[in-house]
Amino acid sequence: MSDISFSNATANSVIRPQYFQVTGFSNMPHAKYYFIFLCFVYAVTLLGNSFVTLIIYIDRRLHIPKYVAIFSLAVADLGESTALISNLFGIFVFNTERIGYGACLANLFFVFLFNSVQSVMLTVLAYDRFVAICFPLRYHSILTNTSMAILVSAGWVLNFLFMLIGLIFITRLSFCKSTVIDSYFCDHGPIYRLACNDNTPSITLAKVYIVLHLFLPMSVIGLSYAFILLALSKITSWEGRLKALKTCFSHLFLVSVFYGPLLVTFVAGFFTPFHLNTRIITTSLSYAIPAMLNPIVYSLNTVEIKDFARKTFRRRKQEHHCCIL
């Protein structure tokens, strides 16, 4: 019984293991090569999002509502990717599938916190496009730095509290049999299914999470673009319609990349159980790829950031030329 510690010798005691075993990659062929691929994705994610946050922090012209949300999205991308890759380093670099009980709960908390914030920020950016296209003359009065900061802060605080409640429910579970997690990180579902006492609160919270962070944001984003298309239909020239719609393409692409795989995983898994390896690959890609693409497709593709990068490059080139002379 060295692997499990008992809090009390009563009937109502909570049995907590000293560690969990994360075994998602143990039966996957060529798992090390997949880990190398995920490390490459993480490196690109780290460079891209760090560059975006640095530019937004330095350039005061980017201290506007839209970039408050983009900055928050980049921070969430960095946090989620780091939380996921740190666990994989333990598995592949240090050759151990064990993770301490407290460390596992922390891993669960941060992965889902940052992922839920990503969902909120994509929804906020859809609202930004809605206001910009449907109410262009009132954009600066509706979306101020203060109102955007309130939206972003509310997204972080409410998600923090939601994840904290989920974490408290997990700490009430007893693990008196298996401690093997069939995933590549401390995933919520595989953990609460291991419990040998009542896990109804965790099951309910998981269902609420799917509604709040998958179906509700997708509904809000879909409704926003329905109003956007309605507003564009009132523009007489095709050039004007395409010009306005062009500002939405990057966001729509990222929304598809972020929600598409998650939706397919949840819906398909509801009707037909996935093979474990298939589920792990689709889930890991749905977490890793959007965080990598966000700065490349959306942030670095904006006119303001392109101008900043171009001016910085010219300035450095001129300084280098002066030094040579």
PDB file of C-alpha atoms in Angstrom:
ATOM      1  CA  MET A   1       0.000   0.000   0.000  1.00  0.00           C
ATOM      2  CA  SER A   2       2.946   2.342  -0.436  1.00  0.00           C
ATOM      3  CA  ASP A   3       1.375   4.004  -3.450  1.00  0.00           C
ATOM      4  CA  ILE A   4      -1.762   5.146  -1.631  1.00  0.00           C
ATOM      5  CA  SER A   5      -2.015   7.289   1.473  1.00  0.00           C
ATOM      6  CA  PHE A   6      -5.098   7.297   3.680  1.00  0.00           C
ATOM      7  CA  SER A   7      -6.257  10.552   5.243  1.00  0.00           C
ATOM      8  CA  ASN A   8      -8.387   8.901   7.984  1.00  0.00           C
ATOM      9  CA  ALA A   9      -9.401   5.430   9.004  1.00  0.00           C
ATOM     10  CA  THR A  10     -13.096   6.225   8.790  1.00  0.00           C
ATOM     11  CA  ALA A  11     -15.772   5.251   6.333  1.00  0.00           C
ATOM     12  CA  ASN A  12     -15.866   8.782   4.958  1.00  0.00           C
ATOM     13  CA  SER A  13     -12.100   9.084   4.458  1.00  0.00           C
ATOM     14  CA  VAL A  14     -10.688  10.256   1.132  1.00  0.00           C
ATOM     15  CA  ILE A  15      -8.044   7.984  -0.346  1.00  0.00           C
ATOM     16  CA  ARG A  16      -5.411   9.921  -2.274  1.00  0.00           C
ATOM     17  CA  PRO A  17      -2.546   8.267  -4.178  1.00  0.00           C
ATOM     18  CA  GLN A  18       0.992   9.516  -3.821  1.00  0.00           C
ATOM     19  CA  TYR A  19       1.215   9.656  -7.595  1.00  0.00           C
ATOM     20  CA  PHE A  20      -0.627   8.897 -10.842  1.00  0.00           C
ATOM     21  CA  GLN A  21       0.759   7.107 -13.886  1.00  0.00           C
ATOM     22  CA  VAL A  22       0.195   8.885 -17.211  1.00  0.00           C
ATOM     23  CA  THR A  23       0.356   6.029 -19.722  1.00  0.00           C
ATOM     24  CA  GLY A  24      -1.199   7.497 -22.855  1.00  0.00           C
ATOM     25  CA  PHE A  25       1.951   7.149 -24.965  1.00  0.00           C
ATOM     26  CA  SER A  26       3.133   3.792 -23.575  1.00  0.00           C
ATOM     27  CA  ASN A  27       1.399   1.687 -26.238  1.00  0.00           C
ATOM     28  CA  MET A  28       1.727   4.132 -29.120  1.00  0.00           C
ATOM     29  CA  PRO A  29       4.189   3.082 -31.859  1.00  0.00           C
ATOM     30  CA  HIS A  30       6.933   5.608 -32.635  1.00  0.00           C
ATOM     31  CA  ALA A  31       5.786   7.790 -29.722  1.00  0.00           C
ATOM     32  CA  LYS A  32       9.223   9.418 -29.415  1.00  0.00           C
ATOM     33  CA  TYR A  33       8.992  10.779 -32.957  1.00  0.00           C
ATOM     34  CA  TYR A  34       5.565  12.204 -32.177  1.00  0.00           C
ATOM     35  CA  PHE A  35       7.040  13.798 -29.043  1.00  0.00           C
ATOM     36  CA  ILE A  36       9.757  15.431 -31.190  1.00  0.00           C
ATOM     37  CA  PHE A  37       7.037  16.784 -33.481  1.00  0.00           C
ATOM     38  CA  LEU A  38       5.155  18.220 -30.474  1.00  0.00           C
ATOM     39  CA  CYS A  39       8.408  19.793 -29.237  1.00  0.00           C
ATOM     40  CA  PHE A  40       8.817  21.499 -32.625  1.00  0.00           C
ATOM     41  CA  VAL A  41       5.218  22.749 -32.425  1.00  0.00           C
ATOM     42  CA  TYR A  42       5.907  24.045 -28.906  1.00  0.00           C
ATOM     43  CA  ALA A  43       9.078  25.851 -30.036  1.00  0.00           C
ATOM     44  CA  VAL A  44       7.160  27.640 -32.817  1.00  0.00           C
ATOM     45  CA  THR A  45       4.346  28.416 -30.347  1.00  0.00           C
ATOM     46  CA  LEU A  46       6.806  29.819 -27.824  1.00  0.00           C
ATOM     47  CA  LEU A  47       8.613  32.028 -30.363  1.00  0.00           C
ATOM     48  CA  GLY A  48       5.472  33.266 -32.118  1.00  0.00           C
ATOM     49  CA  ASN A  49       3.420  34.112 -29.049  1.00  0.00           C
ATOM     50  CA  SER A  50       6.383  35.612 -27.168  1.00  0.00           C
ATOM     51  CA  PHE A  51       7.039  37.848 -30.184  1.00  0.00           C
ATOM     52  CA  VAL A  52       3.384  38.944 -30.283  1.00  0.00           C
ATOM     53  CA  THR A  53       3.204  39.743 -26.565  1.00  0.00           C
ATOM     54  CA  LEU A  54       6.504  41.664 -26.766  1.00  0.00           C
ATOM     55  CA  ILE A  55       5.364  43.747 -29.744  1.00  0.00           C
ATOM     56  CA  ILE A  56       2.013  44.589 -28.148  1.00  0.00           C
ATOM     57  CA  TYR A  57       3.752  45.527 -24.888  1.00  0.00           C
ATOM     58  CA  ILE A  58       6.370  47.731 -26.569  1.00  0.00           C
ATOM     59  CA  ASP A  59       4.328  49.509 -29.253  1.00  0.00           C
ATOM     60  CA  ARG A  60       1.892  51.968 -27.656  1.00  0.00           C
ATOM     61  CA  ARG A  61      -0.073  52.185 -30.901  1.00  0.00           C
ATOM     62  CA  LEU A  62      -1.205  48.624 -30.220  1.00  0.00           C
ATOM     63  CA  HIS A  63      -2.633  49.511 -26.814  1.00  0.00           C
ATOM     64  CA  ILE A  64      -6.149  49.390 -28.249  1.00  0.00           C
ATOM     65  CA  PRO A  65      -9.132  47.106 -27.444  1.00  0.00           C
ATOM     66  CA  LYS A  66      -8.538  44.503 -30.138  1.00  0.00           C
ATOM     67  CA  TYR A  67      -4.939  43.918 -29.060  1.00  0.00           C
ATOM     68  CA  VAL A  68      -5.907  43.587 -25.411  1.00  0.00           C
ATOM     69  CA  ALA A  69      -7.769  40.408 -26.431  1.00  0.00           C
ATOM     70  CA  ILE A  70      -4.955  39.286 -28.760  1.00  0.00           C
ATOM     71  CA  PHE A  71      -2.401  39.768 -25.966  1.00  0.00           C
ATOM     72  CA  SER A  72      -4.566  37.692 -23.617  1.00  0.00           C
ATOM     73  CA  LEU A  73      -4.959  34.988 -26.286  1.00  0.00           C
ATOM     74  CA  ALA A  74      -1.170  34.827 -26.754  1.00  0.00           C
ATOM     75  CA  VAL A  75      -0.630  34.470 -22.982  1.00  0.00           C
ATOM     76  CA  ALA A  76      -3.207  31.649 -22.868  1.00  0.00           C
ATOM     77  CA  ASP A  77      -1.485  29.940 -25.829  1.00  0.00           C
ATOM     78  CA  LEU A  78       1.854  30.069 -24.021  1.00  0.00           C
ATOM     79  CA  GLY A  79       0.381  28.820 -20.761  1.00  0.00           C
ATOM     80  CA  GLU A  80      -1.533  25.906 -22.253  1.00  0.00           C
ATOM     81  CA  SER A  81       1.374  24.719 -24.424  1.00  0.00           C
ATOM     82  CA  THR A  82       3.840  24.922 -21.523  1.00  0.00           C
ATOM     83  CA  ALA A  83       1.507  23.027 -19.180  1.00  0.00           C
ATOM     84  CA  LEU A  84       1.123  20.232 -21.731  1.00  0.00           C
ATOM     85  CA  ILE A  85       4.750  19.924 -22.852  1.00  0.00           C
ATOM     86  CA  SER A  86       6.103  19.964 -19.285  1.00  0.00           C
ATOM     87  CA  ASN A  87       4.289  16.717 -18.544  1.00  0.00           C
ATOM     88  CA  LEU A  88       5.594  15.124 -21.757  1.00  0.00           C
ATOM     89  CA  PHE A  89       9.180  16.009 -20.788  1.00  0.00           C
ATOM     90  CA  GLY A  90       8.746  13.907 -17.667  1.00  0.00           C
ATOM     91  CA  ILE A  91       7.591  10.958 -19.758  1.00  0.00           C
ATOM     92  CA  PHE A  92      10.134  11.061 -22.601  1.00  0.00           C
ATOM     93  CA  VAL A  93      13.172  12.933 -21.254  1.00  0.00           C
ATOM     94  CA  PHE A  94      13.210  11.636 -17.668  1.00  0.00           C
ATOM     95  CA  ASN A  95      11.641   8.307 -18.658  1.00  0.00           C
ATOM     96  CA  THR A  96       8.987   8.284 -15.954  1.00  0.00           C
ATOM     97  CA  GLU A  97       5.227   8.055 -16.285  1.00  0.00           C
ATOM     98  CA  ARG A  98       4.720   8.935 -12.639  1.00  0.00           C
ATOM     99  CA  ILE A  99       3.498  12.342 -11.565  1.00  0.00           C
ATOM    100  CA  GLY A 100       2.784  13.359  -7.984  1.00  0.00           C
ATOM    101  CA  TYR A 101      -0.816  13.824  -6.851  1.00  0.00           C
ATOM    102  CA  GLY A 102      -0.462  17.580  -6.300  1.00  0.00           C
ATOM    103  CA  ALA A 103       1.522  18.094  -9.506  1.00  0.00           C
ATOM    104  CA  CYS A 104      -1.111  16.177 -11.457  1.00  0.00           C
ATOM    105  CA  LEU A 105      -3.945  18.346 -10.134  1.00  0.00           C
ATOM    106  CA  ALA A 106      -1.918  21.466 -10.962  1.00  0.00           C
ATOM    107  CA  ASN A 107      -1.349  20.157 -14.498  1.00  0.00           C
ATOM    108  CA  LEU A 108      -5.084  19.499 -14.906  1.00  0.00           C
ATOM    109  CA  PHE A 109      -5.980  22.951 -13.573  1.00  0.00           C
ATOM    110  CA  PHE A 110      -3.657  24.961 -15.797  1.00  0.00           C
ATOM    111  CA  VAL A 111      -4.294  23.017 -19.022  1.00  0.00           C
ATOM    112  CA  PHE A 112      -8.049  23.494 -18.757  1.00  0.00           C
ATOM    113  CA  LEU A 113      -7.792  27.070 -17.453  1.00  0.00           C
ATOM    114  CA  PHE A 114      -5.671  28.261 -20.380  1.00  0.00           C
ATOM    115  CA  ASN A 115      -7.704  26.254 -22.900  1.00  0.00           C
ATOM    116  CA  SER A 116     -10.966  27.754 -21.648  1.00  0.00           C
ATOM    117  CA  VAL A 117      -9.455  31.262 -21.786  1.00  0.00           C
ATOM    118  CA  GLN A 118      -8.471  30.608 -25.417  1.00  0.00           C
ATOM    119  CA  SER A 119     -12.117  29.819 -26.142  1.00  0.00           C
ATOM    120  CA  VAL A 120     -13.284  33.007 -24.425  1.00  0.00           C
ATOM    121  CA  MET A 121     -10.750  35.181 -26.268  1.00  0.00           C
ATOM    122  CA  LEU A 122     -11.792  33.807 -29.668  1.00  0.00           C
ATOM    123  CA  THR A 123     -15.373  34.666 -28.730  1.00  0.00           C
ATOM    124  CA  VAL A 124     -14.355  38.174 -27.633  1.00  0.00           C
ATOM    125  CA  LEU A 125     -12.527  38.690 -30.945  1.00  0.00           C
ATOM    126  CA  ALA A 126     -15.698  37.599 -32.779  1.00  0.00           C
ATOM    127  CA  TYR A 127     -17.558  40.278 -30.824  1.00  0.00           C
ATOM    128  CA  ASP A 128     -14.865  42.766 -31.862  1.00  0.00           C
ATOM    129  CA  ARG A 129     -15.486  41.948 -35.549  1.00  0.00           C
ATOM    130  CA  PHE A 130     -19.253  42.154 -34.990  1.00  0.00           C
ATOM    131  CA  VAL A 131     -19.041  45.670 -33.540  1.00  0.00           C
ATOM    132  CA  ALA A 132     -16.476  46.817 -36.134  1.00  0.00           C
ATOM    133  CA  ILE A 133     -18.616  45.761 -39.115  1.00  0.00           C
ATOM    134  CA  CYS A 134     -22.168  46.196 -37.804  1.00  0.00           C
ATOM    135  CA  PHE A 135     -21.565  49.422 -35.859  1.00  0.00           C
ATOM    136  CA  PRO A 136     -18.463  51.007 -37.454  1.00  0.00           C
ATOM    137  CA  LEU A 137     -19.308  54.577 -36.389  1.00  0.00           C
ATOM    138  CA  ARG A 138     -19.861  53.551 -32.768  1.00  0.00           C
ATOM    139  CA  TYR A 139     -16.948  51.090 -32.545  1.00  0.00           C
ATOM    140  CA  HIS A 140     -14.672  53.327 -30.475  1.00  0.00           C
ATOM    141  CA  SER A 141     -17.464  54.271 -28.078  1.00  0.00           C
ATOM    142  CA  ILE A 142     -18.645  50.663 -27.579  1.00  0.00           C
ATOM    143  CA  LEU A 143     -15.243  48.961 -27.406  1.00  0.00           C
ATOM    144  CA  THR A 144     -12.901  51.026 -25.279  1.00  0.00           C
ATOM    145  CA  ASN A 145      -9.750  49.820 -23.572  1.00  0.00           C
ATOM    146  CA  THR A 146     -11.692  49.784 -20.297  1.00  0.00           C
ATOM    147  CA  SER A 147     -14.630  47.744 -21.623  1.00  0.00           C
ATOM    148  CA  MET A 148     -12.278  45.281 -23.330  1.00  0.00           C
ATOM    149  CA  ALA A 149     -10.169  44.976 -20.160  1.00  0.00           C
ATOM    150  CA  ILE A 150     -13.352  44.185 -18.212  1.00  0.00           C
ATOM    151  CA  LEU A 151     -14.352  41.492 -20.741  1.00  0.00           C
ATOM    152  CA  VAL A 152     -10.887  39.926 -20.734  1.00  0.00           C
ATOM    153  CA  SER A 153     -10.529  40.080 -16.948  1.00  0.00           C
ATOM    154  CA  ALA A 154     -13.976  38.550 -16.482  1.00  0.00           C
ATOM    155  CA  GLY A 155     -12.959  35.720 -18.805  1.00  0.00           C
ATOM    156  CA  TRP A 156      -9.863  34.956 -16.723  1.00  0.00           C
ATOM    157  CA  VAL A 157     -11.541  35.309 -13.303  1.00  0.00           C
ATOM    158  CA  LEU A 158     -14.693  33.306 -14.105  1.00  0.00           C
ATOM    159  CA  ASN A 159     -12.707  30.506 -15.717  1.00  0.00           C
ATOM    160  CA  PHE A 160     -10.294  30.474 -12.774  1.00  0.00           C
ATOM    161  CA  LEU A 161     -13.219  30.040 -10.366  1.00  0.00           C
ATOM    162  CA  PHE A 162     -14.826  27.366 -12.551  1.00  0.00           C
ATOM    163  CA  MET A 163     -11.599  25.350 -12.725  1.00  0.00           C
ATOM    164  CA  LEU A 164     -11.065  25.807  -8.985  1.00  0.00           C
ATOM    165  CA  ILE A 165     -14.492  24.268  -8.310  1.00  0.00           C
ATOM    166  CA  GLY A 166     -13.581  21.363 -10.586  1.00  0.00           C
ATOM    167  CA  LEU A 167     -10.310  20.913  -8.711  1.00  0.00           C
ATOM    168  CA  ILE A 168     -12.121  20.868  -5.362  1.00  0.00           C
ATOM    169  CA  PHE A 169     -14.459  18.146  -6.672  1.00  0.00           C
ATOM    170  CA  ILE A 170     -11.440  16.067  -7.729  1.00  0.00           C
ATOM    171  CA  THR A 171      -9.882  16.376  -4.252  1.00  0.00           C
ATOM    172  CA  ARG A 172     -13.077  14.829  -2.823  1.00  0.00           C
ATOM    173  CA  LEU A 173     -12.585  11.662  -4.871  1.00  0.00           C
ATOM    174  CA  SER A 174     -11.039   8.466  -3.528  1.00  0.00           C
ATOM    175  CA  PHE A 175      -8.662   6.412  -5.681  1.00  0.00           C
ATOM    176  CA  CYS A 176      -8.577   3.002  -4.047  1.00  0.00           C
ATOM    177  CA  LYS A 177      -7.972   0.859  -7.145  1.00  0.00           C
ATOM    178  CA  SER A 178      -6.131   2.024 -10.253  1.00  0.00           C
ATOM    179  CA  THR A 179      -4.026   5.184 -10.556  1.00  0.00           C
ATOM    180  CA  VAL A 180      -3.340   4.768 -14.282  1.00  0.00           C
ATOM    181  CA  ILE A 181      -4.484   7.723 -16.420  1.00  0.00           C
ATOM    182  CA  ASP A 182      -5.158   6.736 -20.041  1.00  0.00           C
ATOM    183  CA  SER A 183      -4.140  10.086 -21.496  1.00  0.00           C
ATOM    184  CA  TYR A 184      -1.009  12.110 -22.255  1.00  0.00           C
ATOM    185  CA  PHE A 185      -1.600  14.605 -19.424  1.00  0.00           C
ATOM    186  CA  CYS A 186      -3.673  14.725 -16.238  1.00  0.00           C
ATOM    187  CA  ASP A 187      -6.956  14.808 -18.110  1.00  0.00           C
ATOM    188  CA  HIS A 188     -10.152  15.484 -16.178  1.00  0.00           C
ATOM    189  CA  GLY A 189     -12.293  12.656 -17.592  1.00  0.00           C
ATOM    190  CA  PRO A 190      -9.781   9.810 -17.205  1.00  0.00           C
ATOM    191  CA  ILE A 191      -9.072  10.960 -13.631  1.00  0.00           C
ATOM    192  CA  TYR A 192     -12.611  11.148 -12.238  1.00  0.00           C
ATOM    193  CA  ARG A 193     -13.473   7.807 -13.890  1.00  0.00           C
ATOM    194  CA  LEU A 194     -10.828   6.164 -11.669  1.00  0.00           C
ATOM    195  CA  ALA A 195     -12.660   7.190  -8.500  1.00  0.00           C
ATOM    196  CA  CYS A 196     -14.188   4.478  -6.304  1.00  0.00           C
ATOM    197  CA  ASN A 197     -16.649   6.823  -4.574  1.00  0.00           C
ATOM    198  CA  ASP A 198     -19.400   9.064  -5.974  1.00  0.00           C
ATOM    199  CA  ASN A 199     -18.050  11.139  -8.888  1.00  0.00           C
ATOM    200  CA  THR A 200     -21.399  12.660  -9.919  1.00  0.00           C
ATOM    201  CA  PRO A 201     -20.302  16.271  -9.226  1.00  0.00           C
ATOM    202  CA  SER A 202     -17.280  15.842 -11.517  1.00  0.00           C
ATOM    203  CA  ILE A 203     -19.396  14.237 -14.251  1.00  0.00           C
ATOM    204  CA  THR A 204     -21.912  17.095 -14.048  1.00  0.00           C
ATOM    205  CA  LEU A 205     -19.159  19.709 -14.145  1.00  0.00           C
ATOM    206  CA  ALA A 206     -17.601  18.025 -17.198  1.00  0.00           C
ATOM    207  CA  LYS A 207     -20.918  18.309 -19.048  1.00  0.00           C
ATOM    208  CA  VAL A 208     -21.285  21.960 -18.009  1.00  0.00           C
ATOM    209  CA  TYR A 209     -17.716  22.591 -19.199  1.00  0.00           C
ATOM    210  CA  ILE A 210     -18.526  21.198 -22.661  1.00  0.00           C
ATOM    211  CA  VAL A 211     -21.591  23.446 -22.906  1.00  0.00           C
ATOM    212  CA  LEU A 212     -19.848  26.606 -21.617  1.00  0.00           C
ATOM    213  CA  HIS A 213     -16.550  26.214 -23.469  1.00  0.00           C
ATOM    214  CA  LEU A 214     -17.584  24.481 -26.678  1.00  0.00           C
ATOM    215  CA  PHE A 215     -21.231  24.857 -27.648  1.00  0.00           C
ATOM    216  CA  LEU A 216     -21.927  28.290 -26.100  1.00  0.00           C
ATOM    217  CA  PRO A 217     -18.871  30.032 -27.652  1.00  0.00           C
ATOM    218  CA  MET A 218     -19.585  28.408 -31.022  1.00  0.00           C
ATOM    219  CA  SER A 219     -23.192  29.630 -30.818  1.00  0.00           C
ATOM    220  CA  VAL A 220     -22.122  33.178 -29.924  1.00  0.00           C
ATOM    221  CA  ILE A 221     -19.504  33.227 -32.699  1.00  0.00           C
ATOM    222  CA  GLY A 222     -22.003  31.823 -35.204  1.00  0.00           C
ATOM    223  CA  LEU A 223     -24.594  34.421 -34.213  1.00  0.00           C
ATOM    224  CA  SER A 224     -21.995  37.199 -34.513  1.00  0.00           C
ATOM    225  CA  TYR A 225     -21.124  36.165 -38.056  1.00  0.00           C
ATOM    226  CA  ALA A 226     -24.799  35.803 -38.967  1.00  0.00           C
ATOM    227  CA  PHE A 227     -25.272  39.489 -38.077  1.00  0.00           C
ATOM    228  CA  ILE A 228     -22.034  40.333 -39.899  1.00  0.00           C
ATOM    229  CA  LEU A 229     -23.283  38.641 -43.099  1.00  0.00           C
ATOM    230  CA  LEU A 230     -26.592  40.474 -42.736  1.00  0.00           C
ATOM    231  CA  ALA A 231     -24.751  43.793 -42.421  1.00  0.00           C
ATOM    232  CA  LEU A 232     -22.527  42.967 -45.428  1.00  0.00           C
ATOM    233  CA  SER A 233     -25.584  42.167 -47.571  1.00  0.00           C
ATOM    234  CA  LYS A 234     -26.616  45.811 -47.186  1.00  0.00           C
ATOM    235  CA  ILE A 235     -23.351  47.045 -48.733  1.00  0.00           C
ATOM    236  CA  THR A 236     -23.978  47.758 -52.414  1.00  0.00           C
ATOM    237  CA  SER A 237     -20.490  47.125 -53.834  1.00  0.00           C
ATOM    238  CA  TRP A 238     -18.798  43.715 -53.870  1.00  0.00           C
ATOM    239  CA  GLU A 239     -15.471  45.442 -53.228  1.00  0.00           C
ATOM    240  CA  GLY A 240     -16.801  46.869 -49.967  1.00  0.00           C
ATOM    241  CA  ARG A 241     -18.193  43.494 -48.895  1.00  0.00           C
ATOM    242  CA  LEU A 242     -14.936  41.671 -49.598  1.00  0.00           C
ATOM    243  CA  LYS A 243     -12.873  44.361 -47.865  1.00  0.00           C
ATOM    244  CA  ALA A 244     -14.956  44.039 -44.702  1.00  0.00           C
ATOM    245  CA  LEU A 245     -15.102  40.245 -44.882  1.00  0.00           C
ATOM    246  CA  LYS A 246     -11.340  40.013 -45.404  1.00  0.00           C
ATOM    247  CA  THR A 247     -10.821  41.246 -41.838  1.00  0.00           C
ATOM    248  CA  CYS A 248     -12.686  38.137 -40.619  1.00  0.00           C
ATOM    249  CA  PHE A 249     -10.927  35.402 -42.612  1.00  0.00           C
ATOM    250  CA  SER A 250      -8.047  34.867 -40.174  1.00  0.00           C
ATOM    251  CA  HIS A 251     -10.379  34.727 -37.198  1.00  0.00           C
ATOM    252  CA  LEU A 252     -12.749  32.300 -38.943  1.00  0.00           C
ATOM    253  CA  PHE A 253      -9.831  30.027 -39.837  1.00  0.00           C
ATOM    254  CA  LEU A 254      -8.611  29.908 -36.228  1.00  0.00           C
ATOM    255  CA  VAL A 255     -12.130  29.300 -34.941  1.00  0.00           C
ATOM    256  CA  SER A 256     -12.388  26.325 -37.327  1.00  0.00           C
ATOM    257  CA  VAL A 257      -8.991  24.964 -36.264  1.00  0.00           C
ATOM    258  CA  PHE A 258      -9.762  25.409 -32.550  1.00  0.00           C
ATOM    259  CA  TYR A 259     -13.336  24.140 -32.351  1.00  0.00           C
ATOM    260  CA  GLY A 260     -13.410  21.723 -35.314  1.00  0.00           C
ATOM    261  CA  PRO A 261     -11.235  18.911 -33.892  1.00  0.00           C
ATOM    262  CA  LEU A 262     -12.773  19.288 -30.409  1.00  0.00           C
ATOM    263  CA  LEU A 263     -16.281  19.087 -31.832  1.00  0.00           C
ATOM    264  CA  VAL A 264     -15.433  16.037 -33.946  1.00  0.00           C
ATOM    265  CA  THR A 265     -13.774  14.345 -30.954  1.00  0.00           C
ATOM    266  CA  PHE A 266     -16.724  14.942 -28.623  1.00  0.00           C
ATOM    267  CA  VAL A 267     -19.487  14.151 -31.111  1.00  0.00           C
ATOM    268  CA  ALA A 268     -17.811  11.111 -32.727  1.00  0.00           C
ATOM    269  CA  GLY A 269     -16.711   9.797 -29.338  1.00  0.00           C
ATOM    270  CA  PHE A 270     -20.309  10.056 -28.116  1.00  0.00           C
ATOM    271  CA  PHE A 271     -21.533   7.655 -30.817  1.00  0.00           C
ATOM    272  CA  THR A 272     -18.455   5.481 -31.413  1.00  0.00           C
ATOM    273  CA  PRO A 273     -15.614   4.972 -28.893  1.00  0.00           C
ATOM    274  CA  PHE A 274     -12.234   6.080 -30.239  1.00  0.00           C
ATOM    275  CA  HIS A 275      -9.189   3.837 -30.106  1.00  0.00           C
ATOM    276  CA  LEU A 276      -6.970   5.207 -27.315  1.00  0.00           C
ATOM    277  CA  ASN A 277      -4.117   6.166 -29.666  1.00  0.00           C
ATOM    278  CA  THR A 278      -6.520   7.911 -32.052  1.00  0.00           C
ATOM    279  CA  ARG A 279      -8.090   9.866 -29.204  1.00  0.00           C
ATOM    280  CA  ILE A 280      -4.715  10.936 -27.826  1.00  0.00           C
ATOM    281  CA  ILE A 281      -3.405  12.085 -31.220  1.00  0.00           C
ATOM    282  CA  THR A 282      -6.553  14.027 -32.132  1.00  0.00           C
ATOM    283  CA  THR A 283      -6.787  15.598 -28.673  1.00  0.00           C
ATOM    284  CA  SER A 284      -3.094  16.536 -28.501  1.00  0.00           C
ATOM    285  CA  LEU A 285      -3.223  18.106 -31.957  1.00  0.00           C
ATOM    286  CA  SER A 286      -6.413  20.011 -31.114  1.00  0.00           C
ATOM    287  CA  TYR A 287      -4.582  21.507 -28.121  1.00  0.00           C
ATOM    288  CA  ALA A 288      -1.181  22.097 -29.743  1.00  0.00           C
ATOM    289  CA  ILE A 289      -1.893  23.294 -33.299  1.00  0.00           C
ATOM    290  CA  PRO A 290      -4.235  26.264 -32.592  1.00  0.00           C
ATOM    291  CA  ALA A 291      -1.760  27.710 -30.086  1.00  0.00           C
ATOM    292  CA  MET A 292       0.957  27.521 -32.751  1.00  0.00           C
ATOM    293  CA  LEU A 293      -1.202  28.985 -35.537  1.00  0.00           C
ATOM    294  CA  ASN A 294      -2.733  31.872 -33.556  1.00  0.00           C
ATOM    295  CA  PRO A 295       0.307  34.180 -33.804  1.00  0.00           C
ATOM    296  CA  ILE A 296       1.150  33.099 -37.356  1.00  0.00           C
ATOM    297  CA  VAL A 297      -2.282  33.319 -38.971  1.00  0.00           C
ATOM    298  CA  TYR A 298      -4.004  35.955 -36.864  1.00  0.00           C
ATOM    299  CA  SER A 299      -1.681  38.155 -34.827  1.00  0.00           C
ATOM    300  CA  LEU A 300       1.346  38.433 -37.139  1.00  0.00           C
ATOM    301  CA  ASN A 301      -0.984  38.837 -40.121  1.00  0.00           C
ATOM    302  CA  THR A 302      -2.529  42.080 -38.854  1.00  0.00           C
ATOM    303  CA  VAL A 303      -1.568  45.338 -40.545  1.00  0.00           C
ATOM    304  CA  GLU A 304      -0.414  47.045 -37.323  1.00  0.00           C
ATOM    305  CA  ILE A 305       2.013  44.277 -36.309  1.00  0.00           C
ATOM    306  CA  LYS A 306       3.333  43.988 -39.867  1.00  0.00           C
ATOM    307  CA  ASP A 307       4.025  47.746 -39.882  1.00  0.00           C
ATOM    308  CA  PHE A 308       5.801  47.528 -36.530  1.00  0.00           C
ATOM    309  CA  ALA A 309       7.986  44.634 -37.707  1.00  0.00           C
ATOM    310  CA  ARG A 310       8.745  46.403 -40.988  1.00  0.00           C
ATOM    311  CA  LYS A 311       9.736  49.669 -39.261  1.00  0.00           C
ATOM    312  CA  THR A 312      11.853  47.834 -36.703  1.00  0.00           C
ATOM    313  CA  PHE A 313      13.670  45.950 -39.461  1.00  0.00           C
ATOM    314  CA  ARG A 314      14.333  49.189 -41.384  1.00  0.00           C
ATOM    315  CA  ARG A 315      15.607  50.913 -38.246  1.00  0.00           C
ATOM    316  CA  ARG A 316      17.975  48.042 -37.465  1.00  0.00           C
ATOM    317  CA  LYS A 317      19.168  48.014 -41.064  1.00  0.00           C
ATOM    318  CA  GLN A 318      19.875  51.764 -40.965  1.00  0.00           C
ATOM    319  CA  GLU A 319      21.727  51.442 -37.644  1.00  0.00           C
ATOM    320  CA  HIS A 320      23.816  48.617 -39.049  1.00  0.00           C
ATOM    321  CA  HIS A 321      24.568  50.666 -42.163  1.00  0.00           C
ATOM    322  CA  CYS A 322      25.640  53.660 -40.041  1.00  0.00           C
ATOM    323  CA  CYS A 323      27.930  51.440 -37.957  1.00  0.00           C
ATOM    324  CA  ILE A 324      29.634  50.171 -41.096  1.00  0.00           C
ATOM    325  CA  LEU A 325      30.183  53.726 -42.351  1.00  0.00           C
TER     326      LEU A 325
END
